[in-house]
XYZ file of C-alpha atoms in Angstrom:
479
model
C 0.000 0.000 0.000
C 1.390 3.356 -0.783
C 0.674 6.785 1.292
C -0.472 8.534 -1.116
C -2.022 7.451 -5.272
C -2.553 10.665 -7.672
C -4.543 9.856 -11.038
C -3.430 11.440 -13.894
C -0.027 13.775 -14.439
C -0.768 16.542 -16.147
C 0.111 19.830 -14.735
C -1.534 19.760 -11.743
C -0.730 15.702 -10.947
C 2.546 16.228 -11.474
C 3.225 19.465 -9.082
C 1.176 17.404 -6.083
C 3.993 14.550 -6.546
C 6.405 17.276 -6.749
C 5.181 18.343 -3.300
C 5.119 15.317 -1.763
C 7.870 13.153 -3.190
C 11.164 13.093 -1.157
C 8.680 13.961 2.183
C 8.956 10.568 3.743
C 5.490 9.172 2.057
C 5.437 6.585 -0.497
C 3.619 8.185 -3.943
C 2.317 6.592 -6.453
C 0.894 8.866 -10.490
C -1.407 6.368 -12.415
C -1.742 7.943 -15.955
C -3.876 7.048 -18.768
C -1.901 8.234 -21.364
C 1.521 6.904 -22.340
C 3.550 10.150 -21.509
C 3.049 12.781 -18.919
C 0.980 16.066 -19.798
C -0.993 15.019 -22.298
C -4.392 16.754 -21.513
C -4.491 19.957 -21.296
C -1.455 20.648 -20.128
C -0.098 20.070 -23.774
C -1.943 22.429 -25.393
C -2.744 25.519 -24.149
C -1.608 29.094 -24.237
C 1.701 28.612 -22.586
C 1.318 31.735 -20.263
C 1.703 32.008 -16.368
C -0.830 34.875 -15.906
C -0.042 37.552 -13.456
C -3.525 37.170 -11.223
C -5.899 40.217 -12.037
C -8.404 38.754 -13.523
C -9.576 35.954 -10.767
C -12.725 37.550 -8.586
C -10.998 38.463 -5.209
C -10.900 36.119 -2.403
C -11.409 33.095 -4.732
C -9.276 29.965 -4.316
C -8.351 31.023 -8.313
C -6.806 34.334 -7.074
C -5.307 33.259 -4.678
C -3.477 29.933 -5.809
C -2.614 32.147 -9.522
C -0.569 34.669 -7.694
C 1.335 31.984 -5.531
C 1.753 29.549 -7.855
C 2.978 32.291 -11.105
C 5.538 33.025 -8.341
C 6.478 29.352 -7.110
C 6.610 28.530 -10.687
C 9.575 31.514 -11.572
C 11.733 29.492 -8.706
C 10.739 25.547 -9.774
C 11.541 26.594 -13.417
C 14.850 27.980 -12.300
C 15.890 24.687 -9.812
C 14.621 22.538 -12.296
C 15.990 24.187 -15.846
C 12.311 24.807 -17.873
C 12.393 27.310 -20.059
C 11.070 30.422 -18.908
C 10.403 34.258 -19.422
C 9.116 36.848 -17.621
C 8.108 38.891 -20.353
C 4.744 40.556 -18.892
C 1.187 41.269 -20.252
C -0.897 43.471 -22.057
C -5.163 43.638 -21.614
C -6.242 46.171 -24.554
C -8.941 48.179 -24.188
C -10.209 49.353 -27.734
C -13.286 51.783 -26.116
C -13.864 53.607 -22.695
C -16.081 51.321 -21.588
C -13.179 48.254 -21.888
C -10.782 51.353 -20.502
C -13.325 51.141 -17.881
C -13.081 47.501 -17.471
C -9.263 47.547 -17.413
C -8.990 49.840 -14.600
C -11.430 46.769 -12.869
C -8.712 44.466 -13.640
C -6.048 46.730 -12.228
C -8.124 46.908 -8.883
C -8.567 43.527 -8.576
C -4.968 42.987 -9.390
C -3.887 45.473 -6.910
C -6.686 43.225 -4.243
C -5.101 39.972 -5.428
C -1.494 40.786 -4.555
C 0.082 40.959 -7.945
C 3.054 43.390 -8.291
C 3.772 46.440 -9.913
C 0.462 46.364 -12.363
C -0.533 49.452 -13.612
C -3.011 51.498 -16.452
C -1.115 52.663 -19.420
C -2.126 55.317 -21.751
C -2.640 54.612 -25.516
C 0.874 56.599 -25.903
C 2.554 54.173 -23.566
C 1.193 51.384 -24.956
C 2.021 52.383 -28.376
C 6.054 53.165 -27.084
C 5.632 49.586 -25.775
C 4.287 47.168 -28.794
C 4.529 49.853 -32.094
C 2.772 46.694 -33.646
C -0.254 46.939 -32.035
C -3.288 48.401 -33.426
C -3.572 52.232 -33.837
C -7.060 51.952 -32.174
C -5.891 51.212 -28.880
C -7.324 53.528 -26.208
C -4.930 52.377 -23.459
C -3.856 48.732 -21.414
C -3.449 47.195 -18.388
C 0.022 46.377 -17.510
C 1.052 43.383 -15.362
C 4.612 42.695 -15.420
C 5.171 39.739 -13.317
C 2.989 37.532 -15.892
C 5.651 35.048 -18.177
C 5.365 32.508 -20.540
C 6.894 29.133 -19.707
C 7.282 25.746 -21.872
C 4.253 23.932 -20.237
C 5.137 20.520 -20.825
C 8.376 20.501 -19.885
C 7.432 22.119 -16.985
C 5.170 19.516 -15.762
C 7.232 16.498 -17.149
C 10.625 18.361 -15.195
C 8.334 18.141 -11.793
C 7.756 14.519 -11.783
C 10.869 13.361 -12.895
C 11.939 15.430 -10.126
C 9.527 13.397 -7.776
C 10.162 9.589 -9.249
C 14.194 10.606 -8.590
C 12.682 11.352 -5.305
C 10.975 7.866 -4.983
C 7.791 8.456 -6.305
C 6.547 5.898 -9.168
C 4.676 6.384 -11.938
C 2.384 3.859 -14.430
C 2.291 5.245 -17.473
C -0.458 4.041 -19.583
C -2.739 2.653 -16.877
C -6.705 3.876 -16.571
C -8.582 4.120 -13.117
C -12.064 1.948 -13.574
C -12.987 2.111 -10.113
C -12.727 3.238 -6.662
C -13.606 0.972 -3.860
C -13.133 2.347 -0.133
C -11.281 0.080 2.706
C -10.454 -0.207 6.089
C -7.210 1.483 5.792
C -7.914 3.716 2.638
C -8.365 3.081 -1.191
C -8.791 -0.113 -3.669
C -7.902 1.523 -6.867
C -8.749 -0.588 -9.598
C -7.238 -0.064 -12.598
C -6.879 -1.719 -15.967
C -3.739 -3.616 -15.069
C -4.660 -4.371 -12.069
C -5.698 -3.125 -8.474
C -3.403 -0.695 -6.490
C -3.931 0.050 -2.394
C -3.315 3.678 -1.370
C -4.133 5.448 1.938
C -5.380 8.701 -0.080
C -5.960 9.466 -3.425
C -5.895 12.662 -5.338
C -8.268 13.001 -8.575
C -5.868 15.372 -10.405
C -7.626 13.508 -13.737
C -8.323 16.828 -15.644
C -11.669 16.978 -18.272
C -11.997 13.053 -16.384
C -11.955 14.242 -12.671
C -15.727 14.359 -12.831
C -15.855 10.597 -13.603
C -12.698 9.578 -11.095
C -15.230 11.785 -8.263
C -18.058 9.563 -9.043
C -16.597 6.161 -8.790
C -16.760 6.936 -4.789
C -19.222 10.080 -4.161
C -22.262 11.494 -5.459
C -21.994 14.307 -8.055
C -21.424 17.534 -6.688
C -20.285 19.851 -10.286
C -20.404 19.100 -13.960
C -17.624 19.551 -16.571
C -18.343 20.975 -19.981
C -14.984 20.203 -21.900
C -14.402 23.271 -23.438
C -12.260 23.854 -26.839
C -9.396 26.101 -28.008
C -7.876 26.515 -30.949
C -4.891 27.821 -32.150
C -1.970 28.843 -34.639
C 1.528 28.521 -33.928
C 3.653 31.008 -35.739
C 7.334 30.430 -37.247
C 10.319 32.227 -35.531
C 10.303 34.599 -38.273
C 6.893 35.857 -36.736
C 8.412 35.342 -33.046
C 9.029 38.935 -32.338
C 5.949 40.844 -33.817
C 5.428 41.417 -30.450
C 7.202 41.342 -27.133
C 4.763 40.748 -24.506
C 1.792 38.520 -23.894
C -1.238 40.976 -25.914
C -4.454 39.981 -24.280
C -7.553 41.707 -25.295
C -10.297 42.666 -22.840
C -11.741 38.893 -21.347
C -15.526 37.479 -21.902
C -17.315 35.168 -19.544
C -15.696 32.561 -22.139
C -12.298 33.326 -21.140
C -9.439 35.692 -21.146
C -10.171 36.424 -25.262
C -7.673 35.815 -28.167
C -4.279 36.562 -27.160
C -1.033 37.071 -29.171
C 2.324 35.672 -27.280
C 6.110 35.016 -27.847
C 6.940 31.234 -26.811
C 9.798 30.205 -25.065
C 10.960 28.814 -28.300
C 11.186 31.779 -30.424
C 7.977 31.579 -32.214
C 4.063 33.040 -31.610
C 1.658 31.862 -30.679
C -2.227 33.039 -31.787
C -5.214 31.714 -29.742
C -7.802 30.380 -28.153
C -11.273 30.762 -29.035
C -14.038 28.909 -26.920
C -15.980 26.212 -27.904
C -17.954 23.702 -25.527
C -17.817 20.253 -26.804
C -19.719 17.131 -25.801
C -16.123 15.025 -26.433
C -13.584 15.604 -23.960
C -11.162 13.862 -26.188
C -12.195 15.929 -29.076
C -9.467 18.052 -30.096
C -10.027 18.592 -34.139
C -9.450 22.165 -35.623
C -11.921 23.832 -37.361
C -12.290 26.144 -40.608
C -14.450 28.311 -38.499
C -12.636 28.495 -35.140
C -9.894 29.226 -36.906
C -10.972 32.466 -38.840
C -12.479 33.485 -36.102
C -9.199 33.393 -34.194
C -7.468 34.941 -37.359
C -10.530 37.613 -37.003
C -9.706 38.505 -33.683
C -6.117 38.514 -33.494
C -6.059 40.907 -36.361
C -7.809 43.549 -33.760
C -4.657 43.199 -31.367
C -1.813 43.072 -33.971
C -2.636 44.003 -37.554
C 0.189 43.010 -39.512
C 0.231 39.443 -37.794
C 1.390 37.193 -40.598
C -0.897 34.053 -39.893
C 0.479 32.589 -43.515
C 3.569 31.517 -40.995
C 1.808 29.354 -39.259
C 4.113 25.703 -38.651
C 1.080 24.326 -36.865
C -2.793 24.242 -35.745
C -3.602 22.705 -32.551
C -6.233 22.581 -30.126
C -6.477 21.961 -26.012
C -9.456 21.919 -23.877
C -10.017 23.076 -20.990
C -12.270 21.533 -17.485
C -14.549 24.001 -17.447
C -17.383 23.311 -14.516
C -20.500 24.501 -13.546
C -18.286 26.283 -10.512
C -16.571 29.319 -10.615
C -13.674 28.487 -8.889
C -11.373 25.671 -8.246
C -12.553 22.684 -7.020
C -10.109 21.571 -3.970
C -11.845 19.637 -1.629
C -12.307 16.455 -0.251
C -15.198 14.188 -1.710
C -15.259 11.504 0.361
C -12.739 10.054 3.475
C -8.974 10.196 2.091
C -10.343 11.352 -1.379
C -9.320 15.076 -2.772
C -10.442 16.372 -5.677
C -8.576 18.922 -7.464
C -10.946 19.514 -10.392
C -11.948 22.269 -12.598
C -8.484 23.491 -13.434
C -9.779 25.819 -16.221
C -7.618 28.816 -17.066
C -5.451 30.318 -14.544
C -4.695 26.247 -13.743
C -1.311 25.945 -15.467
C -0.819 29.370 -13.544
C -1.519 28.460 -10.321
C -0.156 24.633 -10.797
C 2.370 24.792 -8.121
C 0.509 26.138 -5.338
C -2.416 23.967 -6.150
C 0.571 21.034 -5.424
C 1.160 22.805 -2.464
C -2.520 23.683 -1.194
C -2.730 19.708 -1.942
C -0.159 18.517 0.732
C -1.455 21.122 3.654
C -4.250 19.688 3.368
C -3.603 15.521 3.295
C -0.728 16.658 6.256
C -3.809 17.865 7.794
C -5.437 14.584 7.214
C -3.019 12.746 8.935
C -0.487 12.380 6.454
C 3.046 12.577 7.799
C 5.225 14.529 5.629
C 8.604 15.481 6.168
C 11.682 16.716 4.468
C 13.971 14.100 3.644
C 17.829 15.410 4.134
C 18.780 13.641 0.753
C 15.744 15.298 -1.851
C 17.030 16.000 -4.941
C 15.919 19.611 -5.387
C 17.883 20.813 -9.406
C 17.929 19.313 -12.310
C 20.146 20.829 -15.403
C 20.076 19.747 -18.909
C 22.396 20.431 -22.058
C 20.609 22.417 -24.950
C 23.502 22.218 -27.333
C 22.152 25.323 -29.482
C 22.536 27.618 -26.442
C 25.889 27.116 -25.388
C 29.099 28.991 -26.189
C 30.933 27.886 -28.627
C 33.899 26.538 -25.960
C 30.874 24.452 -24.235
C 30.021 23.007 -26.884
C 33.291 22.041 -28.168
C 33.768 20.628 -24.606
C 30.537 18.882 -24.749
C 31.526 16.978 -27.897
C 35.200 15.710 -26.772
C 32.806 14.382 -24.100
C 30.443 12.831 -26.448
C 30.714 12.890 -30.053
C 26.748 12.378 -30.502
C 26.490 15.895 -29.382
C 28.262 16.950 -32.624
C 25.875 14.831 -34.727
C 22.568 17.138 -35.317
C 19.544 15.090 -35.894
C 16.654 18.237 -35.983
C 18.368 20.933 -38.562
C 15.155 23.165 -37.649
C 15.832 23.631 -34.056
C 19.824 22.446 -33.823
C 18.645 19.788 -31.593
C 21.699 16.992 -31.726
C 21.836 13.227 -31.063
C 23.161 13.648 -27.758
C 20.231 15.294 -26.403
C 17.787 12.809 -27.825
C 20.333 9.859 -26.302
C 20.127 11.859 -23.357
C 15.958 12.209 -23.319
C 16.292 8.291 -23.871
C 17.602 8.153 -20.514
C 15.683 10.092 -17.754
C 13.552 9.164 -15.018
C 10.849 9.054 -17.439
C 11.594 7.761 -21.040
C 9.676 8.791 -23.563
C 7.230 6.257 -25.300
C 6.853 8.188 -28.803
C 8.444 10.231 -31.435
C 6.820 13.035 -29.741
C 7.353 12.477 -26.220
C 11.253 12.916 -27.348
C 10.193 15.962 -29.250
C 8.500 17.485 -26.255
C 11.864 16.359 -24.121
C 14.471 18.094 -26.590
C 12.479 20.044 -28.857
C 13.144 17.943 -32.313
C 10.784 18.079 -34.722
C 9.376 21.488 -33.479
C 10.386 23.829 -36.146
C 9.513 24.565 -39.568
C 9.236 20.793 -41.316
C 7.762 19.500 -38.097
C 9.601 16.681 -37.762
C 8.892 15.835 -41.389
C 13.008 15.759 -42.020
C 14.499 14.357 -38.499
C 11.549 12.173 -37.521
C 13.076 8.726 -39.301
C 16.026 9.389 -37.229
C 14.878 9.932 -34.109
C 12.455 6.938 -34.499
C 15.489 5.305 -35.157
C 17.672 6.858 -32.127
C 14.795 6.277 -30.043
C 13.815 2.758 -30.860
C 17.622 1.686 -30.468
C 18.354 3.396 -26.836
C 15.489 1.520 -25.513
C 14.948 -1.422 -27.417
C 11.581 -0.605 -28.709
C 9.820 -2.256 -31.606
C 9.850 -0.119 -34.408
C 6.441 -1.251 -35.311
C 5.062 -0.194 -31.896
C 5.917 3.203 -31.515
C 3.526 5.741 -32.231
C 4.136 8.983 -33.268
C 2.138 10.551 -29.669
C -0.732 8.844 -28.437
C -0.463 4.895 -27.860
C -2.000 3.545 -30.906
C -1.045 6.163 -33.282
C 1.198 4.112 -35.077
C 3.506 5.136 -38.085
C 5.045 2.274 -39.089
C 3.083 -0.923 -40.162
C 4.234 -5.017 -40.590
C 4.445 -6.895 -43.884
C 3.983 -10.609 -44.236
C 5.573 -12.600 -46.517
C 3.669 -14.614 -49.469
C 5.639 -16.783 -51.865
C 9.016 -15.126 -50.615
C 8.179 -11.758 -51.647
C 7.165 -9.247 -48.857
C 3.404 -7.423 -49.273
């Protein structure tokens, strides 16, 4: 029996094991998928908000400005990509001028630093790409944009070196309650935990209801999006929100980590959880609106269409709560959730220490993590690097200068990937412009030799998605 069993490992998932791991409990991530992060904390905007938009006194306003913070400090122990670049809300009338000055109260209420009301001049001086008919903005400049995936997959590695497990590719079908805690019953196979923590994302609802009577709905909700070339990546040089709707925070414009931009969401609610399909329509209309922000946006650069969705519920807030003995939810982890990730982790342990669980700080927790992105270093580093190991010297992705070495590397960590794509969101291959289409073969080929994978099994993401098929022979010649 472990202490403590968390289903799924997104974002959220993965910063409670992050918490706890290395605390003197035993933990335990069951995930459906075969790779960590592959809900919504794969596709989404990609932005750490700065907290002004979350109603005061809500757990959302709270946990946002804590956990943007926390988030600045994990990324830094535990090398993720990240920038503090700050936001932007337009206002394009007075009466959106008169909604940004809302935002900057509540801001100002909700503890986030240094935000502010800028005239159209000063916006102007800011982002000379912008729209001419901007009447002014609301300034936030602790808000940063972070690579989300790596920054959940970098937290539980950090807790299985820390002793936590993880079981990749394993579904919860039940809850059954015992004695002494939990009878998880899975599809391969029944697990014993003292508490569990539904971290299961658009599927928390379902996890809740194997042991408790309903208490909120989720209405998956849809986003779509373009992803920009690096050609596009400096058009602007903050996160450009516009003025937010009761559907969410509005079409936003946004440097990545990576060099490009990114264009998105619009809001869709969808019956299909699992439904993540781009649409003619969603698309213009995020074309449409982005326009309004930035003009001259070149959307005829775009590498990529994608689309996330979010756990929207029929609560306002986040649900974190207990729903039955030893049970927490931590459900409806719409938008500020990646945000407010860490302190959600956090707010998690508090409150199963409360419930009896005994954590402590182990004197021996691994606390950093560094990695080698060969296109960043010096050129002395990376000579050094490559007397060290010629593989470094070999690059695979021409796109994004990502080298053998780092996918060898990838091949190796706490958690391995299990698809072409888990090593490109590990080292960043096949991001760029050909999307993979040039360095996939080989890092199929890298990947399937470091761990002795059968080409014919490995899928390009999901499990199942396959890209290689057999051949039988007939008569000695192969069909």
């Amino acid at each position: 029996m472990v202490d403590v069993a968390i289903i799924g490992c997104g974002v959220i998932g993965a910063a409670t094991a992050y918490q706890l791991a290395g605390r003197g409990v035993s933990v335990l991530m069951l995930e459906s998928e075969n790779d960590v992060s592959m809900g919504t904390t794969k596709a989404n905007s990609a932005i750490l908000h700065a907290g002004y938009d979350p109603r005061p006194g809500t757990q959302m306003a709270r946990l946002n400005v804590r956990g943007s913070a926390m988030a600045k400090e994990i990324c830094q122990k535990l090398d993720v990509p990240y920038r503090q670049i700050g936001s932007l809300v337009l206002a394009f009338s007075e009466d959106e001028m008169d909604h940004v000055r809302k935002l900057c109260r509540q801001g100002e209420e909700n503890g986030v630093p240094g935000v502010k009301v800028l005239s159209k001049e000063e916006v102007l001086a800011m982002e000379p790409n912008l729209s001419k008919e901007v009447c002014g903005a609301l300034y936030a400049p602790s808000a940063a944009i972070v690579s989300p995936w790596e920054y959940a997959l970098a937290m539980a590695e950090n807790a299985v070196l820390n002793g936590a497990e993880i079981r990749l590719e394993t579904r919860v079908t039940g809850l059954e309650k015992t004695e002494n805690g939990w009878l998880i019953h899975t599809d391969k196979g029944d697990e014993k935990a003292r508490f569990v923590v539904n971290a299961a994302g658009v599927d928390a609802g379902t996890v809740h209801e194997m042991a408790a009577e309903p208490t909120f709905e989720t209405t998956p909700c849809r986003g779509e999006y373009y992803l920009l070339d690096k050609c596009e990546g400096s058009r602007v040089e903050h996160v450009i929100f516009q003025c937010p709707t009761k559907a969410g925070k509005g079409i936003l414009v946004a440097p990545t980590v990576h060099g490009n931009l990114i264009v998105g969401p619009n809001a869709q609610d969808i019956p299909d959880g699992g439904d993540t399909a781009n649409t003619a329509e969603g698309l213009a209309y995020v074309a449409q609106m982005a326009r309004r922000s930035v003009p001259e946006v070149d959307l005829r650069a775009s590498i990529r269409n994608f689309a996330g969705i979010r756990a929207n519920t029929d609560r306002p807030d986040f649900i974190i709560e207990w729903a039955a003995d030893g049970l927490l939810d931590l459900a409806g982890m719409k938008s500020p959730g990646l945000s407010a990730a860490a302190a959600v982790g956090e707010e998690a342990a508090r409150l199963l220490q409360e419930a009896g669980l005994g954590l402590r700080k182990e004197e021996n927790r691994i606390e950093t993590r560094k990695k080698f992105r060969f296109k960043e270093m010096d050129a002395e580093g990376k000579a050094e690097l490559i007397k060290q190991d010629p593989a470094y010297g070999r690059v695979i992705c021409r796109c994004e200068t990502i080298t053998e070495g780092e996918i060898r590397a990838a091949c190796h960590t706490p958690i391995p990937p299990r698809s072409v794509d888990g090593v490109k969101r590990r080292t960043g291959a096949g991001m760029g412009r050909c999307q993979g289409g040039f360095c996939g073969p080989r890092v199929m080929e890298i990947l399937t030799r470091e761990l002795g994978y059968d080409p014919l099994k490995v899928p390009q993401d999901q499990a199942g998605g396959l890209i290689l098929t057999g051949c039988t022979k007939q008569g000695g010649v192969r069909k």
